[in-house]
mmCIF file of C-alpha atoms in Angstrom:
data_model
loop_
_atom_site.group_PDB
_atom_site.id
_atom_site.type_symbol
_atom_site.label_atom_id
_atom_site.label_comp_id
_atom_site.label_asym_id
_atom_site.label_seq_id
_atom_site.Cartn_x
_atom_site.Cartn_y
_atom_site.Cartn_z
ATOM 1 C CA MET A 139 0.000 0.000 0.000
ATOM 2 C CA LYS A 140 1.334 3.450 -0.918
ATOM 3 C CA VAL A 141 1.247 6.011 1.884
ATOM 4 C CA ILE A 142 2.392 9.619 2.353
ATOM 5 C CA LEU A 143 4.327 10.143 5.581
ATOM 6 C CA LYS A 144 3.207 13.048 7.765
ATOM 7 C CA ALA A 145 6.320 12.943 9.970
ATOM 8 C CA ASP A 146 9.903 11.655 9.906
ATOM 9 C CA ILE A 147 9.998 8.010 10.962
ATOM 10 C CA LYS A 148 13.396 6.495 11.676
ATOM 11 C CA GLY A 149 14.154 3.608 9.332
ATOM 12 C CA VAL A 150 11.033 4.252 7.233
ATOM 13 C CA GLY A 151 11.276 7.682 5.606
ATOM 14 C CA LYS A 152 11.018 11.437 5.869
ATOM 15 C CA LYS A 153 8.016 13.755 6.033
ATOM 16 C CA ASP A 154 6.048 14.170 2.746
ATOM 17 C CA GLU A 155 7.739 11.117 1.235
ATOM 18 C CA VAL A 156 5.651 8.518 -0.622
ATOM 19 C CA ILE A 157 6.577 4.978 0.443
ATOM 20 C CA ASN A 158 5.300 1.442 0.019
ATOM 21 C CA ALA A 159 4.229 0.011 3.373
ATOM 22 C CA SER A 160 2.620 -3.315 4.114
ATOM 23 C CA ASP A 161 -1.165 -3.149 4.600
ATOM 24 C CA GLY A 162 -0.982 -4.249 8.236
ATOM 25 C CA TYR A 163 1.775 -1.774 9.157
ATOM 26 C CA ALA A 164 -0.117 1.074 7.528
ATOM 27 C CA ARG A 165 -3.560 0.242 8.993
ATOM 28 C CA ASN A 166 -2.439 -0.838 12.466
ATOM 29 C CA PHE A 167 0.436 1.578 13.160
ATOM 30 C CA LEU A 168 0.814 4.488 10.722
ATOM 31 C CA PHE A 169 -2.841 5.500 10.310
ATOM 32 C CA PRO A 170 -3.946 5.214 13.986
ATOM 33 C CA LYS A 171 -0.918 7.238 15.189
ATOM 34 C CA ASN A 172 -1.575 9.834 12.462
ATOM 35 C CA LEU A 173 1.915 9.322 11.016
ATOM 36 C CA ALA A 174 0.742 8.754 7.436
ATOM 37 C CA ILE A 175 -2.172 9.120 5.051
ATOM 38 C CA GLU A 176 -3.200 6.959 2.121
ATOM 39 C CA ALA A 177 -1.636 8.006 -1.185
ATOM 40 C CA ASN A 178 -4.868 8.403 -3.175
ATOM 41 C CA ASN A 179 -5.349 10.909 -6.023
ATOM 42 C CA GLU A 180 -6.615 13.733 -3.790
ATOM 43 C CA ASN A 181 -3.785 13.412 -1.256
ATOM 44 C CA MET A 182 -1.189 13.092 -4.030
ATOM 45 C CA SER A 183 -2.418 16.303 -5.692
ATOM 46 C CA GLN A 184 -2.259 18.118 -2.326
ATOM 47 C CA LEU A 185 1.301 16.848 -1.837
ATOM 48 C CA LYS A 186 2.296 18.051 -5.329
ATOM 49 C CA ALA A 187 0.802 21.496 -4.649
ATOM 50 C CA LYS A 188 2.660 21.681 -1.329
ATOM 51 C CA GLN A 189 5.954 20.692 -2.973
ATOM 52 C CA ASN A 190 5.470 23.232 -5.800
ATOM 53 C CA SER A 191 4.737 25.961 -3.271
ATOM 54 C CA ALA A 192 7.863 25.099 -1.272
ATOM 55 C CA LYS A 193 9.953 25.064 -4.457
ATOM 56 C CA PHE A 194 8.620 28.482 -5.496
ATOM 57 C CA GLN A 195 9.328 29.914 -2.041
ATOM 58 C CA LYS A 196 12.891 28.559 -2.139
ATOM 59 C CA GLU A 197 13.468 30.159 -5.551
ATOM 60 C CA GLN A 198 12.187 33.503 -4.220
ATOM 61 C CA GLU A 199 14.541 33.300 -1.226
ATOM 62 C CA LYS A 200 17.464 32.451 -3.502
ATOM 63 C CA GLU A 201 16.716 35.445 -5.760
ATOM 64 C CA GLU A 202 16.597 37.709 -2.718
ATOM 65 C CA ALA A 203 19.904 36.283 -1.473
ATOM 66 C CA LEU A 204 21.515 36.919 -4.878
ATOM 67 C CA LYS A 205 20.343 40.558 -4.792
ATOM 68 C CA ILE A 206 21.847 40.986 -1.321
ATOM 69 C CA ALA A 207 25.094 39.315 -2.458
ATOM 70 C CA ASN A 208 25.373 41.808 -5.336
ATOM 71 C CA LYS A 209 24.784 44.713 -2.935
ATOM 72 C CA LEU A 210 27.416 43.395 -0.508
ATOM 73 C CA ALA A 211 30.021 43.109 -3.278
ATOM 74 C CA ASN A 212 29.856 46.889 -3.827
ATOM 75 C CA MET A 213 29.894 47.894 -0.157
ATOM 76 C CA LEU A 214 32.633 48.953 2.205
ATOM 77 C CA LEU A 215 31.618 48.609 5.843
ATOM 78 C CA LYS A 216 33.636 50.880 8.140
ATOM 79 C CA ILE A 217 33.936 49.903 11.782
ATOM 80 C CA LYS A 218 35.574 52.283 14.248
ATOM 81 C CA VAL A 219 37.465 50.741 17.159
ATOM 82 C CA LYS A 220 39.976 51.781 19.781
ATOM 83 C CA ALA A 221 43.483 50.765 18.830
ATOM 84 C CA GLY A 222 47.003 51.023 20.172
ATOM 85 C CA GLU A 223 49.958 52.756 18.541
ATOM 86 C CA ASN A 224 51.121 49.709 16.593
ATOM 87 C CA GLY A 225 47.707 49.075 14.961
ATOM 88 C CA LYS A 226 46.581 46.437 17.450
ATOM 89 C CA ILE A 227 42.923 46.567 18.428
ATOM 90 C CA PHE A 228 41.785 46.466 22.038
ATOM 91 C CA GLY A 229 39.548 43.387 22.011
ATOM 92 C CA GLY A 230 38.486 42.581 18.465
ATOM 93 C CA VAL A 231 35.743 42.894 15.872
ATOM 94 C CA SER A 232 33.356 39.934 16.056
ATOM 95 C CA ALA A 233 30.691 38.616 13.679
ATOM 96 C CA LYS A 234 28.049 40.103 15.978
ATOM 97 C CA GLU A 235 29.506 43.601 15.623
ATOM 98 C CA ILE A 236 29.721 43.237 11.834
ATOM 99 C CA ALA A 237 26.053 42.147 11.671
ATOM 100 C CA GLN A 238 24.983 45.097 13.855
ATOM 101 C CA GLU A 239 26.932 47.649 11.795
ATOM 102 C CA LEU A 240 25.592 46.197 8.537
ATOM 103 C CA GLU A 241 22.027 46.561 9.777
ATOM 104 C CA LYS A 242 22.635 50.031 11.224
ATOM 105 C CA GLU A 243 24.381 51.521 8.171
ATOM 106 C CA TYR A 244 22.806 49.682 5.214
ATOM 107 C CA LYS A 245 19.573 48.208 6.668
ATOM 108 C CA ILE A 246 20.631 44.699 5.646
ATOM 109 C CA LYS A 247 19.776 42.115 8.277
ATOM 110 C CA VAL A 248 22.192 39.168 8.400
ATOM 111 C CA ASP A 249 22.370 36.481 11.066
ATOM 112 C CA LYS A 250 25.724 36.616 12.880
ATOM 113 C CA LYS A 251 26.035 32.824 12.554
ATOM 114 C CA LYS A 252 26.114 33.141 8.765
ATOM 115 C CA ILE A 253 29.138 35.430 8.807
ATOM 116 C CA ASP A 254 32.144 33.226 8.080
ATOM 117 C CA LEU A 255 34.734 34.697 10.421
ATOM 118 C CA LYS A 256 37.416 32.238 11.558
ATOM 119 C CA ASP A 257 38.510 34.460 14.443
ATOM 120 C CA THR A 258 37.777 37.999 15.574
ATOM 121 C CA ILE A 259 39.493 40.722 13.555
ATOM 122 C CA LYS A 260 42.378 42.025 15.667
ATOM 123 C CA THR A 261 44.203 44.377 13.303
ATOM 124 C CA LEU A 262 43.379 47.608 11.523
ATOM 125 C CA GLY A 263 42.844 47.603 7.777
ATOM 126 C CA THR A 264 40.538 46.208 5.127
ATOM 127 C CA GLN A 265 39.534 42.562 5.043
ATOM 128 C CA ILE A 266 37.123 40.630 2.849
ATOM 129 C CA ILE A 267 34.745 38.362 4.738
ATOM 130 C CA GLU A 268 32.240 35.860 3.404
ATOM 131 C CA ILE A 269 28.585 35.754 4.402
ATOM 132 C CA LYS A 270 26.534 32.642 3.687
ATOM 133 C CA LEU A 271 23.206 34.056 2.532
ATOM 134 C CA PHE A 272 21.555 30.908 1.140
ATOM 135 C CA GLU A 273 22.469 27.428 -0.095
ATOM 136 C CA GLY A 274 25.213 28.053 -2.644
ATOM 137 C CA VAL A 275 24.973 31.877 -2.371
ATOM 138 C CA ILE A 276 27.919 33.493 -0.626
ATOM 139 C CA GLY A 277 28.283 37.253 -0.417
ATOM 140 C CA LYS A 278 31.654 38.943 -0.035
ATOM 141 C CA LEU A 279 31.833 42.079 2.084
ATOM 142 C CA LYS A 280 34.772 44.439 2.529
ATOM 143 C CA VAL A 281 35.204 45.428 6.152
ATOM 144 C CA ASP A 282 37.471 48.382 6.892
ATOM 145 C CA VAL A 283 38.543 48.488 10.518
ATOM 146 C CA ILE A 284 39.674 52.009 11.393
ATOM 147 C CA SER A 285 40.948 53.650 14.564
ATOM 148 C CA GLU A 286 38.780 56.187 16.389
#
């Protein structure tokens, strides 16, 4: 019997996946626990519509991420910090600070976890950092750390 899973089931399949299950397993376990529904024409068409909607949404998000990546490529984010005589920064510039400055100056909201910063920036000067905006879309941003 073909069924559409409503939830992830270990060893069986993932949510919204169509699988072949034995009649007894489907009727006695999957259906009573509301873990699956029968894969009839109506349910299959609903699943297709749901998948198409999700695909469209993902494409929209990717387009938006590409627009942001193009904007970031042309930007220079200036961050003012206190520094010593030899160009060493007191503390460092973290991903959190970069995200806050980006939102404050350019109104672009980026999650600090998506900023690919190996370690905090501890020297003055310009550096190029990568920001993971979406699957396969990476924006490059120039960050200029200057002394106050």
